[in-house]
Amino acid sequence: MDRRRLQQSALLWALSALLPSVARSQSRTSGDLDGPPPRPPPMLRPEDPTIEQASLGLRSMLEVAVHDALEKSPTPDALAWTPRLRSAWNQGDWLTDPNRRNASPWLRFEHFEEVANLALRRCWPQSGPHLMLLVHHLHDGDLREILIDTQRRPEDGHWATVQLERRMNGRVHSRLLGEVVQVQLEWLKAHQDRYPQRPTPREAQVEMEHFEACQRITRAIVDTVFLAIALQEQRWRGVPLPDINVPSQMATMVALLGPPPERLPFGVRERPKWPVVAGLILPSPDKATEPNPPTSKSRRKRR
């Protein structure tokens, strides 16, 4: 036999042995396509989840809560938006500092509320995708913090949204503050004829008084966003485990946390009330009143 044909013969023999098995597998695949599709294996809920499974369930539950809370437009009545906004306005220094009572636009709550409503409509759809990414930054340490709060303060401590707010509060506030500043600049430009003695607002140039209003509006928006997420967490934690039509990791976290507490977080922050005597606001009794140190000018006069 020619040695040059030996390799060809071996290759033909291997192909002849392989083709029948390939044909049988193709016929089996075509027969499966004609019949009902194979069902995926059921996802089991572990009775004693590991820390990795519980952490995955924490991220899954918060992701679903963020999506459900921020997908639609906000409902101001359910989120106590107006009382929260009025509380933020009452805490402004423009009401107590006499140097700022020089025809400030924020002396009227209507102006403050108008800018805040415009900022809320712009910031709400932007906070959803941003928080959907930040949820996945949670890790095992966040889960341990939630479980510690469960044992330490069972009446109001075990909220997954509270831990999310602790970790991501600064990032969300920084992300939305720029949008609030832009909304305020547009409003000031549109109403600059009301306050001709004030400097004309320009792009990327905000006075300290206006920036304080932007910070307080952003704080109210951030608290409202996290309150909406907490309401969705409360709803999902009240659903029975067999009725949760989401991946089993979320059901594991719901079973681990249990029913939600009656007290909701992120309530309206009230302004501290100091005693008022003869129209003057006295300092807090907790802080000791010390005389102001003499300045350089006073020292020169004494000399």
mmCIF file of C-alpha atoms in Angstrom:
data_model
loop_
_atom_site.group_PDB
_atom_site.id
_atom_site.type_symbol
_atom_site.label_atom_id
_atom_site.label_comp_id
_atom_site.label_asym_id
_atom_site.label_seq_id
_atom_site.Cartn_x
_atom_site.Cartn_y
_atom_site.Cartn_z
ATOM 1 C CA MET A 1 0.000 0.000 0.000
ATOM 2 C CA ASP A 2 1.230 3.437 -0.848
ATOM 3 C CA ARG A 3 2.264 5.261 2.301
ATOM 4 C CA ARG A 4 1.013 8.543 0.877
ATOM 5 C CA ARG A 5 -2.542 7.157 0.877
ATOM 6 C CA LEU A 6 -2.309 5.769 4.409
ATOM 7 C CA GLN A 7 -3.186 9.089 6.033
ATOM 8 C CA GLN A 8 -6.090 9.673 3.662
ATOM 9 C CA SER A 9 -7.493 6.226 4.460
ATOM 10 C CA ALA A 10 -7.252 6.875 8.194
ATOM 11 C CA LEU A 11 -9.056 10.189 7.781
ATOM 12 C CA LEU A 12 -11.862 8.604 5.761
ATOM 13 C CA TRP A 13 -12.286 5.877 8.348
ATOM 14 C CA ALA A 14 -12.528 8.432 11.171
ATOM 15 C CA LEU A 15 -15.136 10.445 9.276
ATOM 16 C CA SER A 16 -17.228 7.352 8.566
ATOM 17 C CA ALA A 17 -17.269 6.503 12.250
ATOM 18 C CA LEU A 18 -18.164 10.073 13.284
ATOM 19 C CA LEU A 19 -20.934 10.905 10.796
ATOM 20 C CA PRO A 20 -23.612 8.481 12.168
ATOM 21 C CA SER A 21 -23.398 9.960 15.689
ATOM 22 C CA VAL A 22 -23.643 13.522 14.303
ATOM 23 C CA ALA A 23 -26.673 12.554 12.236
ATOM 24 C CA ARG A 24 -28.378 11.012 15.282
ATOM 25 C CA SER A 25 -27.757 14.157 17.360
ATOM 26 C CA GLN A 26 -29.156 16.388 14.616
ATOM 27 C CA SER A 27 -32.274 14.267 14.306
ATOM 28 C CA ARG A 28 -32.737 14.369 18.082
ATOM 29 C CA THR A 29 -32.403 18.176 18.071
ATOM 30 C CA SER A 30 -34.909 18.578 15.262
ATOM 31 C CA GLY A 31 -37.330 16.294 17.089
ATOM 32 C CA ASP A 32 -36.981 18.382 20.258
ATOM 33 C CA LEU A 33 -37.785 21.562 18.346
ATOM 34 C CA ASP A 34 -41.031 20.062 17.162
ATOM 35 C CA GLY A 35 -42.086 19.131 20.710
ATOM 36 C CA PRO A 36 -42.466 21.303 23.824
ATOM 37 C CA PRO A 37 -39.358 23.271 24.860
ATOM 38 C CA PRO A 38 -37.425 21.923 27.825
ATOM 39 C CA ARG A 39 -38.254 23.573 31.128
ATOM 40 C CA PRO A 40 -35.459 25.247 33.074
ATOM 41 C CA PRO A 41 -34.688 23.758 36.458
ATOM 42 C CA PRO A 42 -36.627 25.425 39.263
ATOM 43 C CA MET A 43 -34.754 27.990 41.354
ATOM 44 C CA LEU A 44 -34.638 26.753 44.919
ATOM 45 C CA ARG A 45 -34.650 29.037 47.928
ATOM 46 C CA PRO A 46 -31.904 27.956 50.316
ATOM 47 C CA GLU A 47 -33.069 27.474 53.876
ATOM 48 C CA ASP A 48 -29.745 28.607 55.340
ATOM 49 C CA PRO A 49 -28.217 31.016 52.791
ATOM 50 C CA THR A 50 -24.546 31.779 52.715
ATOM 51 C CA ILE A 51 -23.234 35.322 53.030
ATOM 52 C CA GLU A 52 -22.662 35.456 49.268
ATOM 53 C CA GLN A 53 -26.239 34.406 48.512
ATOM 54 C CA ALA A 54 -27.650 36.902 51.003
ATOM 55 C CA SER A 55 -25.504 39.719 49.572
ATOM 56 C CA LEU A 56 -26.722 38.878 46.086
ATOM 57 C CA GLY A 57 -30.272 38.940 47.423
ATOM 58 C CA LEU A 58 -29.685 42.369 48.968
ATOM 59 C CA ARG A 59 -28.579 43.819 45.645
ATOM 60 C CA SER A 60 -31.430 42.101 43.823
ATOM 61 C CA MET A 61 -34.077 43.420 46.212
ATOM 62 C CA LEU A 62 -32.767 46.990 46.117
ATOM 63 C CA GLU A 63 -32.443 46.901 42.342
ATOM 64 C CA VAL A 64 -36.095 45.921 42.005
ATOM 65 C CA ALA A 65 -37.131 48.543 44.572
ATOM 66 C CA VAL A 66 -35.200 51.311 42.797
ATOM 67 C CA HIS A 67 -36.663 50.330 39.432
ATOM 68 C CA ASP A 68 -40.235 50.276 40.735
ATOM 69 C CA ALA A 69 -39.851 53.529 42.690
ATOM 70 C CA LEU A 70 -38.138 55.720 40.097
ATOM 71 C CA GLU A 71 -39.528 54.353 36.830
ATOM 72 C CA LYS A 72 -42.646 56.537 36.973
ATOM 73 C CA SER A 73 -43.059 60.207 37.788
ATOM 74 C CA PRO A 74 -43.138 61.058 41.516
ATOM 75 C CA THR A 75 -46.335 61.490 43.488
ATOM 76 C CA PRO A 76 -45.746 64.510 45.759
ATOM 77 C CA ASP A 77 -48.657 63.760 48.087
ATOM 78 C CA ALA A 78 -47.486 60.239 48.961
ATOM 79 C CA LEU A 79 -43.884 61.391 49.455
ATOM 80 C CA ALA A 80 -44.698 64.419 51.673
ATOM 81 C CA TRP A 81 -42.963 66.682 49.191
ATOM 82 C CA THR A 82 -44.533 70.006 50.195
ATOM 83 C CA PRO A 83 -43.940 69.648 53.985
ATOM 84 C CA ARG A 84 -40.389 68.486 53.304
ATOM 85 C CA LEU A 85 -39.770 71.438 51.003
ATOM 86 C CA ARG A 86 -41.237 73.939 53.455
ATOM 87 C CA SER A 87 -39.035 72.525 56.206
ATOM 88 C CA ALA A 88 -35.966 73.003 53.992
ATOM 89 C CA TRP A 89 -37.046 76.581 53.249
ATOM 90 C CA ASN A 90 -37.612 77.372 56.939
ATOM 91 C CA GLN A 91 -34.041 76.364 57.714
ATOM 92 C CA GLY A 92 -32.580 78.910 55.270
ATOM 93 C CA ASP A 93 -30.298 81.603 56.612
ATOM 94 C CA TRP A 94 -32.137 84.181 54.523
ATOM 95 C CA LEU A 95 -34.889 84.192 57.182
ATOM 96 C CA THR A 96 -32.611 84.859 60.164
ATOM 97 C CA ASP A 97 -29.601 86.739 58.813
ATOM 98 C CA PRO A 98 -30.449 90.462 58.463
ATOM 99 C CA ASN A 99 -27.687 90.925 55.900
ATOM 100 C CA ARG A 100 -29.495 88.571 53.511
ATOM 101 C CA ARG A 101 -32.860 90.271 53.681
ATOM 102 C CA ASN A 102 -31.925 92.530 50.794
ATOM 103 C CA ALA A 103 -34.640 91.695 48.283
ATOM 104 C CA SER A 104 -33.692 88.020 48.205
ATOM 105 C CA PRO A 105 -35.808 85.852 45.860
ATOM 106 C CA TRP A 106 -35.974 83.126 48.516
ATOM 107 C CA LEU A 107 -37.770 85.242 51.095
ATOM 108 C CA ARG A 108 -40.963 84.037 49.407
ATOM 109 C CA PHE A 109 -41.705 80.341 49.619
ATOM 110 C CA GLU A 110 -43.485 80.443 46.245
ATOM 111 C CA HIS A 111 -40.216 81.174 44.433
ATOM 112 C CA PHE A 112 -38.372 78.485 46.353
ATOM 113 C CA GLU A 113 -41.124 75.967 45.619
ATOM 114 C CA GLU A 114 -41.243 76.822 41.914
ATOM 115 C CA VAL A 115 -37.518 76.163 41.465
ATOM 116 C CA ALA A 116 -37.737 72.990 43.553
ATOM 117 C CA ASN A 117 -40.610 71.580 41.500
ATOM 118 C CA LEU A 118 -38.733 72.198 38.263
ATOM 119 C CA ALA A 119 -35.621 70.568 39.715
ATOM 120 C CA LEU A 120 -37.590 67.559 40.950
ATOM 121 C CA ARG A 121 -39.024 66.879 37.493
ATOM 122 C CA ARG A 122 -35.541 67.056 35.977
ATOM 123 C CA CYS A 123 -33.656 65.088 38.655
ATOM 124 C CA TRP A 124 -36.143 62.262 39.176
ATOM 125 C CA PRO A 125 -35.521 60.384 35.872
ATOM 126 C CA GLN A 126 -31.753 60.876 36.254
ATOM 127 C CA SER A 127 -31.529 59.446 39.750
ATOM 128 C CA GLY A 128 -33.006 56.079 38.685
ATOM 129 C CA PRO A 129 -30.255 54.829 36.314
ATOM 130 C CA HIS A 130 -27.575 56.278 38.600
ATOM 131 C CA LEU A 131 -28.875 54.387 41.631
ATOM 132 C CA MET A 132 -29.352 51.202 39.609
ATOM 133 C CA LEU A 133 -25.572 51.175 39.144
ATOM 134 C CA LEU A 134 -24.753 52.207 42.700
ATOM 135 C CA VAL A 135 -26.804 49.337 44.117
ATOM 136 C CA HIS A 136 -24.242 46.863 42.814
ATOM 137 C CA HIS A 137 -21.498 48.548 44.866
ATOM 138 C CA LEU A 138 -22.963 47.038 48.036
ATOM 139 C CA HIS A 139 -21.011 44.125 49.496
ATOM 140 C CA ASP A 140 -20.983 41.727 52.425
ATOM 141 C CA GLY A 141 -20.141 44.463 54.921
ATOM 142 C CA ASP A 142 -23.376 46.297 54.104
ATOM 143 C CA LEU A 143 -25.359 43.151 54.773
ATOM 144 C CA ARG A 144 -23.675 42.769 58.164
ATOM 145 C CA GLU A 145 -24.521 46.370 59.018
ATOM 146 C CA ILE A 146 -28.191 45.714 58.255
ATOM 147 C CA LEU A 147 -28.224 42.600 60.420
ATOM 148 C CA ILE A 148 -26.524 44.472 63.259
ATOM 149 C CA ASP A 149 -29.205 47.169 63.070
ATOM 150 C CA THR A 150 -31.824 44.438 63.153
ATOM 151 C CA GLN A 151 -30.564 43.298 66.547
ATOM 152 C CA ARG A 152 -29.716 46.745 67.900
ATOM 153 C CA ARG A 153 -32.822 48.715 66.889
ATOM 154 C CA PRO A 154 -35.529 46.310 65.785
ATOM 155 C CA GLU A 155 -38.188 49.046 65.702
ATOM 156 C CA ASP A 156 -36.612 51.196 62.974
ATOM 157 C CA GLY A 157 -33.167 49.839 62.152
ATOM 158 C CA HIS A 158 -33.411 46.984 59.688
ATOM 159 C CA TRP A 159 -34.032 48.852 56.438
ATOM 160 C CA ALA A 160 -31.955 47.958 53.404
ATOM 161 C CA THR A 161 -32.734 51.388 51.936
ATOM 162 C CA VAL A 162 -31.222 53.045 55.012
ATOM 163 C CA GLN A 163 -27.925 51.260 54.382
ATOM 164 C CA LEU A 164 -28.096 52.263 50.722
ATOM 165 C CA GLU A 165 -28.596 55.878 51.761
ATOM 166 C CA ARG A 166 -25.644 55.701 54.153
ATOM 167 C CA ARG A 167 -23.316 54.497 51.434
ATOM 168 C CA MET A 168 -24.586 56.364 48.359
ATOM 169 C CA ASN A 169 -26.007 59.563 49.810
ATOM 170 C CA GLY A 170 -23.017 61.732 48.907
ATOM 171 C CA ARG A 171 -22.763 60.418 45.356
ATOM 172 C CA VAL A 172 -26.434 60.976 44.622
ATOM 173 C CA HIS A 173 -26.340 64.456 46.182
ATOM 174 C CA SER A 174 -23.299 65.452 44.097
ATOM 175 C CA ARG A 175 -24.886 64.080 40.938
ATOM 176 C CA LEU A 176 -28.147 65.997 41.379
ATOM 177 C CA LEU A 177 -26.708 69.241 42.743
ATOM 178 C CA GLY A 178 -25.432 70.316 39.335
ATOM 179 C CA GLU A 179 -28.866 69.857 37.801
ATOM 180 C CA VAL A 180 -30.497 71.897 40.562
ATOM 181 C CA VAL A 181 -27.980 74.708 40.061
ATOM 182 C CA GLN A 182 -28.705 74.734 36.324
ATOM 183 C CA VAL A 183 -32.461 74.884 36.942
ATOM 184 C CA GLN A 184 -32.011 77.747 39.377
ATOM 185 C CA LEU A 185 -29.835 79.704 36.927
ATOM 186 C CA GLU A 186 -32.470 79.336 34.236
ATOM 187 C CA TRP A 187 -35.150 80.532 36.646
ATOM 188 C CA LEU A 188 -33.086 83.523 37.781
ATOM 189 C CA LYS A 189 -32.428 84.529 34.181
ATOM 190 C CA ALA A 190 -36.109 84.318 33.348
ATOM 191 C CA HIS A 191 -37.077 86.464 36.391
ATOM 192 C CA GLN A 192 -34.139 88.850 36.643
ATOM 193 C CA ASP A 193 -36.416 91.836 35.914
ATOM 194 C CA ARG A 194 -37.983 91.365 39.365
ATOM 195 C CA TYR A 195 -34.692 92.047 41.142
ATOM 196 C CA PRO A 196 -32.758 94.636 39.116
ATOM 197 C CA GLN A 197 -30.433 95.442 42.036
ATOM 198 C CA ARG A 198 -29.171 91.837 42.149
ATOM 199 C CA PRO A 199 -26.240 90.849 39.888
ATOM 200 C CA THR A 200 -27.177 89.201 36.628
ATOM 201 C CA PRO A 201 -26.883 85.397 36.887
ATOM 202 C CA ARG A 202 -24.340 83.830 34.574
ATOM 203 C CA GLU A 203 -23.407 80.322 33.577
ATOM 204 C CA ALA A 204 -21.385 78.455 36.219
ATOM 205 C CA GLN A 205 -21.517 81.476 38.544
ATOM 206 C CA VAL A 206 -23.765 81.156 41.581
ATOM 207 C CA GLU A 207 -23.837 83.428 44.610
ATOM 208 C CA MET A 208 -23.545 81.926 48.057
ATOM 209 C CA GLU A 209 -27.157 82.688 48.897
ATOM 210 C CA HIS A 210 -28.421 80.963 45.759
ATOM 211 C CA PHE A 211 -26.066 78.040 46.283
ATOM 212 C CA GLU A 212 -27.464 77.538 49.769
ATOM 213 C CA ALA A 213 -30.953 77.314 48.282
ATOM 214 C CA CYS A 214 -29.693 74.750 45.740
ATOM 215 C CA GLN A 215 -28.170 72.633 48.488
ATOM 216 C CA ARG A 216 -31.386 72.624 50.510
ATOM 217 C CA ILE A 217 -33.478 71.762 47.450
ATOM 218 C CA THR A 218 -31.101 68.929 46.556
ATOM 219 C CA ARG A 219 -31.280 67.615 50.113
ATOM 220 C CA ALA A 220 -35.079 67.526 49.903
ATOM 221 C CA ILE A 221 -34.947 65.723 46.530
ATOM 222 C CA VAL A 222 -32.486 63.105 47.789
ATOM 223 C CA ASP A 223 -34.601 62.386 50.876
ATOM 224 C CA THR A 224 -37.690 62.067 48.672
ATOM 225 C CA VAL A 225 -35.916 59.636 46.327
ATOM 226 C CA PHE A 226 -34.852 57.359 49.162
ATOM 227 C CA LEU A 227 -38.294 57.550 50.765
ATOM 228 C CA ALA A 228 -39.815 56.297 47.494
ATOM 229 C CA ILE A 229 -37.331 53.394 47.481
ATOM 230 C CA ALA A 230 -38.183 52.594 51.107
ATOM 231 C CA LEU A 231 -41.885 52.470 50.244
ATOM 232 C CA GLN A 232 -41.163 49.905 47.526
ATOM 233 C CA GLU A 233 -39.019 47.885 49.914
ATOM 234 C CA GLN A 234 -41.891 47.948 52.391
ATOM 235 C CA ARG A 235 -44.274 46.671 49.714
ATOM 236 C CA TRP A 236 -42.010 43.821 48.604
ATOM 237 C CA ARG A 237 -41.228 42.721 52.138
ATOM 238 C CA GLY A 238 -44.938 42.356 52.757
ATOM 239 C CA VAL A 239 -45.420 39.964 49.810
ATOM 240 C CA PRO A 240 -45.480 36.225 50.667
ATOM 241 C CA LEU A 241 -42.381 34.365 49.531
ATOM 242 C CA PRO A 242 -44.146 32.048 47.019
ATOM 243 C CA ASP A 243 -45.658 35.103 45.287
ATOM 244 C CA ILE A 244 -42.348 36.850 44.598
ATOM 245 C CA ASN A 245 -41.909 36.403 40.852
ATOM 246 C CA VAL A 246 -38.257 37.436 40.786
ATOM 247 C CA PRO A 247 -34.969 35.544 41.186
ATOM 248 C CA SER A 248 -34.777 33.477 44.348
ATOM 249 C CA GLN A 249 -31.986 35.620 45.815
ATOM 250 C CA MET A 250 -34.493 38.417 46.481
ATOM 251 C CA ALA A 251 -36.862 36.026 48.225
ATOM 252 C CA THR A 252 -33.941 34.870 50.361
ATOM 253 C CA MET A 253 -33.263 38.452 51.460
ATOM 254 C CA VAL A 254 -36.949 39.121 52.143
ATOM 255 C CA ALA A 255 -37.106 36.005 54.327
ATOM 256 C CA LEU A 256 -33.916 37.033 56.112
ATOM 257 C CA LEU A 257 -35.121 40.557 56.975
ATOM 258 C CA GLY A 258 -38.703 39.660 57.763
ATOM 259 C CA PRO A 259 -41.641 42.080 57.753
ATOM 260 C CA PRO A 260 -40.787 45.794 57.647
ATOM 261 C CA PRO A 261 -41.129 47.994 60.729
ATOM 262 C CA GLU A 262 -44.089 50.302 61.044
ATOM 263 C CA ARG A 263 -41.980 53.456 61.176
ATOM 264 C CA LEU A 264 -40.764 54.672 57.785
ATOM 265 C CA PRO A 265 -37.350 56.309 57.473
ATOM 266 C CA PHE A 266 -36.495 59.668 55.841
ATOM 267 C CA GLY A 267 -39.125 61.727 57.575
ATOM 268 C CA VAL A 268 -39.484 65.488 57.348
ATOM 269 C CA ARG A 269 -36.634 67.265 59.110
ATOM 270 C CA GLU A 270 -37.969 69.956 61.392
ATOM 271 C CA ARG A 271 -36.071 73.137 62.143
ATOM 272 C CA PRO A 272 -34.867 73.333 65.773
ATOM 273 C CA LYS A 273 -36.889 75.841 67.750
ATOM 274 C CA TRP A 274 -34.868 78.155 69.989
ATOM 275 C CA PRO A 275 -36.497 80.402 72.618
ATOM 276 C CA VAL A 276 -37.398 83.838 71.306
ATOM 277 C CA VAL A 277 -37.156 86.874 73.584
ATOM 278 C CA ALA A 278 -38.093 90.356 72.371
ATOM 279 C CA GLY A 279 -37.774 89.321 68.738
ATOM 280 C CA LEU A 280 -34.239 87.978 69.151
ATOM 281 C CA ILE A 281 -33.315 84.345 68.652
ATOM 282 C CA LEU A 282 -31.261 83.110 71.583
ATOM 283 C CA PRO A 283 -28.481 80.534 71.046
ATOM 284 C CA SER A 284 -28.937 76.926 71.952
ATOM 285 C CA PRO A 285 -28.703 76.217 75.704
ATOM 286 C CA ASP A 286 -26.416 73.287 74.966
ATOM 287 C CA LYS A 287 -23.720 75.570 73.592
ATOM 288 C CA ALA A 288 -21.859 77.783 76.002
ATOM 289 C CA THR A 289 -21.852 81.438 75.019
ATOM 290 C CA GLU A 290 -18.351 82.785 74.945
ATOM 291 C CA PRO A 291 -17.449 86.424 74.296
ATOM 292 C CA ASN A 292 -16.025 87.156 70.891
ATOM 293 C CA PRO A 293 -12.248 87.565 70.891
ATOM 294 C CA PRO A 294 -11.042 91.112 70.200
ATOM 295 C CA THR A 295 -10.162 91.772 66.596
ATOM 296 C CA SER A 296 -7.053 93.470 65.320
ATOM 297 C CA LYS A 297 -8.902 96.776 64.914
ATOM 298 C CA SER A 298 -10.110 96.772 68.503
ATOM 299 C CA ARG A 299 -6.600 96.006 69.693
ATOM 300 C CA ARG A 300 -5.266 98.971 67.767
ATOM 301 C CA LYS A 301 -7.875 101.281 69.284
ATOM 302 C CA ARG A 302 -6.982 100.172 72.792
ATOM 303 C CA ARG A 303 -3.343 100.926 72.141
#
